[in-house]
mmCIF file of C-alpha atoms in Angstrom:
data_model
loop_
_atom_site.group_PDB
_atom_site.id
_atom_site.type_symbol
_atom_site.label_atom_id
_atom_site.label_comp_id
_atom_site.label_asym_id
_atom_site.label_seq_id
_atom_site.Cartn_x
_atom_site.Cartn_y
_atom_site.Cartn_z
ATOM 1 C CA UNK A 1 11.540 -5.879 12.933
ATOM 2 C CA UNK A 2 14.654 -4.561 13.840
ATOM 3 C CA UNK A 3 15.624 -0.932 13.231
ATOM 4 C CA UNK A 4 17.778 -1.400 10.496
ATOM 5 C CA UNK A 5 15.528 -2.738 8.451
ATOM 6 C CA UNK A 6 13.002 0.198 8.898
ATOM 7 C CA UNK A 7 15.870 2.183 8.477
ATOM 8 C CA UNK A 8 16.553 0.308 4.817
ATOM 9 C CA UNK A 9 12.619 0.205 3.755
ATOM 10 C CA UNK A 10 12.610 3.968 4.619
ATOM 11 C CA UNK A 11 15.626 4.960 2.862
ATOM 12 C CA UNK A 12 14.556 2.693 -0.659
ATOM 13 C CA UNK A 13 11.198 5.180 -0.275
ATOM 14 C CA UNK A 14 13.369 8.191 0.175
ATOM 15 C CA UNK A 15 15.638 7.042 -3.124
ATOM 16 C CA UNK A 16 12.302 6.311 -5.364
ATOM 17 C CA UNK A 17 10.929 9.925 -4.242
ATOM 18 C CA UNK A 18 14.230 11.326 -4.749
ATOM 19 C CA UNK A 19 14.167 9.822 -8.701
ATOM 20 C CA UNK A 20 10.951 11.686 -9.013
ATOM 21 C CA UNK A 21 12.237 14.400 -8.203
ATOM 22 C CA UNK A 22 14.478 14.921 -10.348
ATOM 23 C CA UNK A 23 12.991 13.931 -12.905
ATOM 24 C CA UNK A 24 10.512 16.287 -12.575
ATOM 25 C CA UNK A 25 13.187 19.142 -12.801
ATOM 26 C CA UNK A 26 14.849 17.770 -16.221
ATOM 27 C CA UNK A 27 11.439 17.975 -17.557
ATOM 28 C CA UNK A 28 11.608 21.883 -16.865
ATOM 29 C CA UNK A 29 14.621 22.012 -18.412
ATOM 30 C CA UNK A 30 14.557 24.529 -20.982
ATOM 31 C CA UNK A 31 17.269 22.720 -22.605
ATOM 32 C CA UNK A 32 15.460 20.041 -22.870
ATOM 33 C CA UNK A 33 12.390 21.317 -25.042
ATOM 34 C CA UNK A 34 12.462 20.161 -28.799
ATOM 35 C CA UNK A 35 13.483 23.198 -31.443
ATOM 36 C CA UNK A 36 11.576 23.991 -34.176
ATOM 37 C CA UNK A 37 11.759 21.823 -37.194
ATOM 38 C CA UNK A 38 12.961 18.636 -35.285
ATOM 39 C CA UNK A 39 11.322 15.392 -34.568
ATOM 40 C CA UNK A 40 8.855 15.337 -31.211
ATOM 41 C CA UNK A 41 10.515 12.823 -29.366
ATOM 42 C CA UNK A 42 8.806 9.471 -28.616
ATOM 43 C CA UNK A 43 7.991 9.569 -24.595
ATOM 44 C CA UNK A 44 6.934 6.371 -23.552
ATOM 45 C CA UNK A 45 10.335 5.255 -23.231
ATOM 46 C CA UNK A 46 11.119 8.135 -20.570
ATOM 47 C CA UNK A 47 11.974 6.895 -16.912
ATOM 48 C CA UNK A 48 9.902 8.286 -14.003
ATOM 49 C CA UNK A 49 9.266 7.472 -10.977
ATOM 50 C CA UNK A 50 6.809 8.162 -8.102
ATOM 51 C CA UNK A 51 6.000 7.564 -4.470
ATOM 52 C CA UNK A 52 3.078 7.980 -2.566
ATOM 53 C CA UNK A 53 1.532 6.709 1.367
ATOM 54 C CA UNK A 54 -1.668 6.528 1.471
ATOM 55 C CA UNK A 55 -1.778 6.215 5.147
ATOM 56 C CA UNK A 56 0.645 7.578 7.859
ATOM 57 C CA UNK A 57 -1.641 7.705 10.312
ATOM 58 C CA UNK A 58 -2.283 7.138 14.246
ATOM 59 C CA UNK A 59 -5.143 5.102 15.215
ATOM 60 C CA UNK A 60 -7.238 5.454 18.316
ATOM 61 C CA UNK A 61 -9.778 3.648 20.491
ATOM 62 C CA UNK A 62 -9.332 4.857 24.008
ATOM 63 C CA UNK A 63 -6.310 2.872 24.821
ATOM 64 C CA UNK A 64 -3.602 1.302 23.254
ATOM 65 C CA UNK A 65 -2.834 3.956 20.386
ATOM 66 C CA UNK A 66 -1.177 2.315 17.641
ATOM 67 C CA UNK A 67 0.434 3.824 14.051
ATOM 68 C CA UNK A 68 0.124 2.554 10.367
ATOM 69 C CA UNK A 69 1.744 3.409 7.516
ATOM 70 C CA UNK A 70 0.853 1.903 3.751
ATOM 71 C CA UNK A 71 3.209 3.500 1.091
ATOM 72 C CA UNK A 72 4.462 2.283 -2.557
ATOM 73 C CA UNK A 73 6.638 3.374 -4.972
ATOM 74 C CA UNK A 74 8.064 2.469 -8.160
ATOM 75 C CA UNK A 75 10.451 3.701 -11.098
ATOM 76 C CA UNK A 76 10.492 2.217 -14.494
ATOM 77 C CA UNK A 77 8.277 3.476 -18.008
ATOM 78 C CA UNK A 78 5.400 3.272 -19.403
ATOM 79 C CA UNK A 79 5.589 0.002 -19.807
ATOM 80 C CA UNK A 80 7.885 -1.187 -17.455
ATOM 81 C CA UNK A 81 8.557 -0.319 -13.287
ATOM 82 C CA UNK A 82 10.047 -1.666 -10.304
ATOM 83 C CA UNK A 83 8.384 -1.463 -7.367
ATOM 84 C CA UNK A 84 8.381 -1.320 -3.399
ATOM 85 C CA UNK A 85 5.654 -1.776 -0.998
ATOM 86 C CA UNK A 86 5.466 -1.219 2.133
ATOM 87 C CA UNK A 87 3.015 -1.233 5.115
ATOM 88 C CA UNK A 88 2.845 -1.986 8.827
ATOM 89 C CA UNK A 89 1.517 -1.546 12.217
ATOM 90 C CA UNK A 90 3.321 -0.368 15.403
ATOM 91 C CA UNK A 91 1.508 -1.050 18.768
ATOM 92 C CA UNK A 92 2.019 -2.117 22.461
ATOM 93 C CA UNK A 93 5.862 -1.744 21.961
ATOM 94 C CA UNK A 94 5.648 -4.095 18.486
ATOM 95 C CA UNK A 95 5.628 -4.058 14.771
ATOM 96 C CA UNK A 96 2.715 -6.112 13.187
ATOM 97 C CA UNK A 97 1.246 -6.884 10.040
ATOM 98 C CA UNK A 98 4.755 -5.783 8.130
ATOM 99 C CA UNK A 99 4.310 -6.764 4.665
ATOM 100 C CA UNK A 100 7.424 -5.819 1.780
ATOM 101 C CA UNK A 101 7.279 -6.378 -1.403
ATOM 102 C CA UNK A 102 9.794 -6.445 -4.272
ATOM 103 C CA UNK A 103 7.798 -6.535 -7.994
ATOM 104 C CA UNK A 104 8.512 -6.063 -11.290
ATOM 105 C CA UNK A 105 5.330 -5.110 -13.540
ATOM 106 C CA UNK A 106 4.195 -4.944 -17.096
ATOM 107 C CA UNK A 107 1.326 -3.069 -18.782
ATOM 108 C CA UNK A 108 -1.002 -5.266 -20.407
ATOM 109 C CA UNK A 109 -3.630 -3.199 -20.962
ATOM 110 C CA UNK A 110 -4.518 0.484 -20.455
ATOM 111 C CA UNK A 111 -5.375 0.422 -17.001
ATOM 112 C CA UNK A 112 -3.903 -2.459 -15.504
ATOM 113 C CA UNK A 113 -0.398 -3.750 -14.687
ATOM 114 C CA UNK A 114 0.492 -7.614 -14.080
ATOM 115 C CA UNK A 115 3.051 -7.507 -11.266
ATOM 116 C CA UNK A 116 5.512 -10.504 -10.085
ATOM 117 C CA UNK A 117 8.170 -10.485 -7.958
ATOM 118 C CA UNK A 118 8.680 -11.405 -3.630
ATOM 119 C CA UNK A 119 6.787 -10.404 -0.730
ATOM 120 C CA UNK A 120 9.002 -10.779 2.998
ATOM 121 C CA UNK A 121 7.114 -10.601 5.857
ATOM 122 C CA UNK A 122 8.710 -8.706 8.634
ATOM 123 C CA UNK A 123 7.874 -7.696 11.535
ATOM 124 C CA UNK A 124 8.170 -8.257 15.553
ATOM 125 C CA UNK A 125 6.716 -12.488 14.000
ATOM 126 C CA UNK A 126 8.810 -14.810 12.757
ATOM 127 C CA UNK A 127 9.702 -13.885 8.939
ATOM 128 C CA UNK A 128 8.032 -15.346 6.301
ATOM 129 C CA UNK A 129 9.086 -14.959 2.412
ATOM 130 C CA UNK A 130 6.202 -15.459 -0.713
ATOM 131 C CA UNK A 131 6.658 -15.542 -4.386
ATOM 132 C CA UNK A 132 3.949 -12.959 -5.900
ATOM 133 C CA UNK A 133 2.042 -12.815 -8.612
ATOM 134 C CA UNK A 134 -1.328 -10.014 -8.952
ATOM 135 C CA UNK A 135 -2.748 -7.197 -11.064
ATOM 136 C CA UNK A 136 -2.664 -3.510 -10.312
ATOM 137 C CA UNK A 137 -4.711 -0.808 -12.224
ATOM 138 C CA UNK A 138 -7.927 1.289 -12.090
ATOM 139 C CA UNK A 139 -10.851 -0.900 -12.339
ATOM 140 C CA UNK A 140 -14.185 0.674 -14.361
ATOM 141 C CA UNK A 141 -15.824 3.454 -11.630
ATOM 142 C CA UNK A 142 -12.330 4.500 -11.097
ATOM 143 C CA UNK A 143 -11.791 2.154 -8.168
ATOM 144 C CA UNK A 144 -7.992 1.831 -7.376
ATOM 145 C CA UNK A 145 -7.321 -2.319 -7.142
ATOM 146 C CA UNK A 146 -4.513 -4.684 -6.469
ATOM 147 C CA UNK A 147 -5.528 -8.515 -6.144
ATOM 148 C CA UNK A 148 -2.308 -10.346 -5.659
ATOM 149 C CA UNK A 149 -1.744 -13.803 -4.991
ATOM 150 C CA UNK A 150 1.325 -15.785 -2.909
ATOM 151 C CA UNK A 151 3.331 -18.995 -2.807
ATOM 152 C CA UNK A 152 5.069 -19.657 0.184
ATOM 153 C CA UNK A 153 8.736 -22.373 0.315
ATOM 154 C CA UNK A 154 6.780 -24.282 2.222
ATOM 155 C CA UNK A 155 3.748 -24.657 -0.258
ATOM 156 C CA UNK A 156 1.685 -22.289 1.322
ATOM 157 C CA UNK A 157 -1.228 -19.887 -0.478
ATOM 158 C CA UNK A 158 -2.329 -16.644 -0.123
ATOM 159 C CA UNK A 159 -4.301 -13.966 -1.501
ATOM 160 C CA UNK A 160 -4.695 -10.313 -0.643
ATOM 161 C CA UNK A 161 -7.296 -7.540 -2.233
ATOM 162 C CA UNK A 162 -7.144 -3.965 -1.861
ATOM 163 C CA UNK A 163 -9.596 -1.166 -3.023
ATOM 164 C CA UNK A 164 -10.080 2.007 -2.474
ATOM 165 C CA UNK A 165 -12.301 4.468 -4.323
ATOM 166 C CA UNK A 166 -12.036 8.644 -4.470
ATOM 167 C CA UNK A 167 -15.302 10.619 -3.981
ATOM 168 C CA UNK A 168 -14.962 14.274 -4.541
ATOM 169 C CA UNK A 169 -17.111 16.130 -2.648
ATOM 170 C CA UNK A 170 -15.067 19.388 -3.689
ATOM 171 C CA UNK A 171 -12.219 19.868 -5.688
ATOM 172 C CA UNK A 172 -9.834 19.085 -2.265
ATOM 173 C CA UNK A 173 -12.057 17.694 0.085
ATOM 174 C CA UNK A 174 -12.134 13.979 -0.878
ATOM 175 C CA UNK A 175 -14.122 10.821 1.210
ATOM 176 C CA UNK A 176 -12.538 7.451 0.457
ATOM 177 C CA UNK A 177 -13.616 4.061 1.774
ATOM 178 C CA UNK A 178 -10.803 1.406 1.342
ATOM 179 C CA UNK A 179 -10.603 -2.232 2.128
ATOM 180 C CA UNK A 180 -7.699 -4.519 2.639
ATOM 181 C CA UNK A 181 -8.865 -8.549 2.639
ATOM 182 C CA UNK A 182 -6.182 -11.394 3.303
ATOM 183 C CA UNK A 183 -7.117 -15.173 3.084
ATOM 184 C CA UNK A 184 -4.531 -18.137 4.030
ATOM 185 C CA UNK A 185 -4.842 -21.868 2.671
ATOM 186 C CA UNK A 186 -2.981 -23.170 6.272
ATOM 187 C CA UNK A 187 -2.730 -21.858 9.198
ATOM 188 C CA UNK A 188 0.384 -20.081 10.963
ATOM 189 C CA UNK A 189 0.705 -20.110 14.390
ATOM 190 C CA UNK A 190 3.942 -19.136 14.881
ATOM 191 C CA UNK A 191 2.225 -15.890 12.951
ATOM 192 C CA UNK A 192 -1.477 -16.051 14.348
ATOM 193 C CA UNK A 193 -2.316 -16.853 11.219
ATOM 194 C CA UNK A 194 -5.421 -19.349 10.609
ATOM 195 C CA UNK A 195 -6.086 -20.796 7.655
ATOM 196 C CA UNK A 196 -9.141 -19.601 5.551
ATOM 197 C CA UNK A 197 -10.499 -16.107 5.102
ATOM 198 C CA UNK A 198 -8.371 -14.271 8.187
ATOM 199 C CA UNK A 199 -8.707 -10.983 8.546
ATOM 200 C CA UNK A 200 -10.062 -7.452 7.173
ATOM 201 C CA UNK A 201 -8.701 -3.457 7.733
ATOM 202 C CA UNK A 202 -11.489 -0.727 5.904
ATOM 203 C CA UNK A 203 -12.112 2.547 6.842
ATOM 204 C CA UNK A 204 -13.510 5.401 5.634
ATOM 205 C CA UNK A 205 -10.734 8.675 5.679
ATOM 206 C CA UNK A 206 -12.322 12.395 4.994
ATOM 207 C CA UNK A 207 -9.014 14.668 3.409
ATOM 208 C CA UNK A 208 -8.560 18.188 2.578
ATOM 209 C CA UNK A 209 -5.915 18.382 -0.023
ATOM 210 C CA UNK A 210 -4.073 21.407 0.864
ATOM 211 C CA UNK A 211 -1.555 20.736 -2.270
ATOM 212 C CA UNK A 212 -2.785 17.587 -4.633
ATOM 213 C CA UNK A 213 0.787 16.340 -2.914
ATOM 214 C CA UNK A 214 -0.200 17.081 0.745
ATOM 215 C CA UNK A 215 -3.462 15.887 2.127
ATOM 216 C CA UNK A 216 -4.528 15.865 6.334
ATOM 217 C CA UNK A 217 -7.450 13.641 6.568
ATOM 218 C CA UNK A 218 -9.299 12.066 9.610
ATOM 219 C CA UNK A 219 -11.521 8.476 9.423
ATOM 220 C CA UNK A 220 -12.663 5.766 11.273
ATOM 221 C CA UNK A 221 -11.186 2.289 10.639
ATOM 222 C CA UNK A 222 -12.010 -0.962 11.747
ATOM 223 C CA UNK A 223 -9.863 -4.204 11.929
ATOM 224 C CA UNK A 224 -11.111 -7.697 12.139
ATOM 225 C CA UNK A 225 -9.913 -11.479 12.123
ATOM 226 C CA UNK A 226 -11.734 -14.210 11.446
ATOM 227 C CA UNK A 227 -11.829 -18.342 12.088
ATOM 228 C CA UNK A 228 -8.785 -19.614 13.030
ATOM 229 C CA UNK A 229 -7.104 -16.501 13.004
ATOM 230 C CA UNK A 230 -9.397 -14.890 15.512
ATOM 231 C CA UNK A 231 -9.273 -18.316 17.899
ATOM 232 C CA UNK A 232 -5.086 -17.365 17.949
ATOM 233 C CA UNK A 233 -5.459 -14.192 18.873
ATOM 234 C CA UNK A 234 -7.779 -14.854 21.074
ATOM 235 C CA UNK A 235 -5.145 -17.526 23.059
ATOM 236 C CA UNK A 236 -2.759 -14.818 22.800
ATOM 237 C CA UNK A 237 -4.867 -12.266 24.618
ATOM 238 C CA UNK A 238 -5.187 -9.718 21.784
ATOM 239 C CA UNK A 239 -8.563 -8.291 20.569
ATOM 240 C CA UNK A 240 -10.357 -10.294 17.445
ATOM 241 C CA UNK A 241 -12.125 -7.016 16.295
ATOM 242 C CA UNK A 242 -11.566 -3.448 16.792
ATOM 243 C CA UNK A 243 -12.844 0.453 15.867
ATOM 244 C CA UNK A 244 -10.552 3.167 15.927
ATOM 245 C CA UNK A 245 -10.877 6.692 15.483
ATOM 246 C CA UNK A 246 -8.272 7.615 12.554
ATOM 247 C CA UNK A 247 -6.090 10.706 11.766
ATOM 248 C CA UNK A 248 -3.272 10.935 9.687
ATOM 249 C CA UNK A 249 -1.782 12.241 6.101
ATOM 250 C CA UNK A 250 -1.747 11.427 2.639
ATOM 251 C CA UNK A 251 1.483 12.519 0.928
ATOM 252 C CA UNK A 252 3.368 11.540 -2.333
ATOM 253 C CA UNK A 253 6.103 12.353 -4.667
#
């Protein structure tokens, strides 16, 4: 991935936060706060916006340090956002595992968000570019969950899950497990991709929330690939399953 388009990803981020930002400081505008006598105002029209990575982190297993980041953000209402996601691996002198997406999303119920829109993947692979189509929301227990699904121009399928679920041992010290699955219906070897169920990153992270916007954590994490995935990386001389020792922060906006 070359260094102008980390540079772009970085600075969309940057814009989203930015948005929030401000936002925030019209809504502390005095001016801003109804006077007696007149109409509340309806608010779920109002444009926000938000950003948050849940990992910007270094992993380690003894050799061969590598660093991940998984971040979102979006802008919209209520009802309505645009969104960017982003997330990555850099290792060995190469970017891996660079997934983008582009969505727009919709409230359909409550707690859950249908989301459509592109997925590119780039990285130090050739690129590859998906229609997508998923939900988004908190699922009963409070687990955080995104199942999307992909279409490739060549016909190809996808699916990813994600979950991750907040334990509070203390009001700031917080133990989340997370899990990231990815299946393929035909293989990529131009990728090391293998068709089938392909690969899996969990972990379990321990963070101390020094602000609710500002959270150090450590964890252990563990990445694996499976079938005809693992047989490519095997040929290629990289490791089909691996522990690392994690450290990192959560942040957002």
């Amino acid at each position: 991935m070359s260094t102008f388009r980390i540079i772009g990803l970085a600075a969309a981020l940057v814009l989203v936060a930015t948005a929030a930002a401000a936002q925030t400081a019209a809504a502390n505008d005095p001016a801003a706060v109804p006077q007696p006598g007149a109409m509340p105002p309806v608010t779920d029209r109002g444009i926000y916006a938000h950003a948050i990575f849940n990992q910007l982190e270094g992993r380690w297993n003894g050799s061969n340090p590598e660093f991940r980041w998984d971040g979102q953000g979006w802008i919209g209402t209520d009802y309505d956002k645009l969104w960017i996601k982003s997330e990555g691996t850099l290792g060995k002198g190469a970017l891996d595992d660079g997934q983008q997406q582009f969505l727009y999303s919709r409230a359909v119920t409550t707690y859950f968000d249908l989301q459509g829109g592109l997925r590119s993947d780039l990285d130090s692979r050739p690129t590859r570019n998906w229609a997508a189509f998923g939900v988004q929301g908190l699922a009963p227990y409070f687990f955080d969950l995104e199942v999307t699904g992909f279409v490739s121009g060549e016909g190809h399928l996808a699916g990813k899950l994600e979950a991750s679920y907040d334990l509070l041992l203390t009001q700031r010290l917080i133990l989340q497990p997370q899990i990231e699955l990815n299946l393929y219906s035909k293989s990529d070897p131009a990728r090391l991709v293998g068709a089938g169920f392909s690969d899996i990153d969990t972990g379990l992270r321990l963070r101390y929330e020094l602000d609710r916007k500002f959270a150090p954590y450590i964890g252990v994490v563990y990445q694996g690939k499976f079938g005809q995935t693992a047989n490519f990386a095997r040929q290629a001389g990289e490791s089909t399953g691996d522990v690392r020792f994690a450290f990192g922060v959560r942040v957002w906006f």
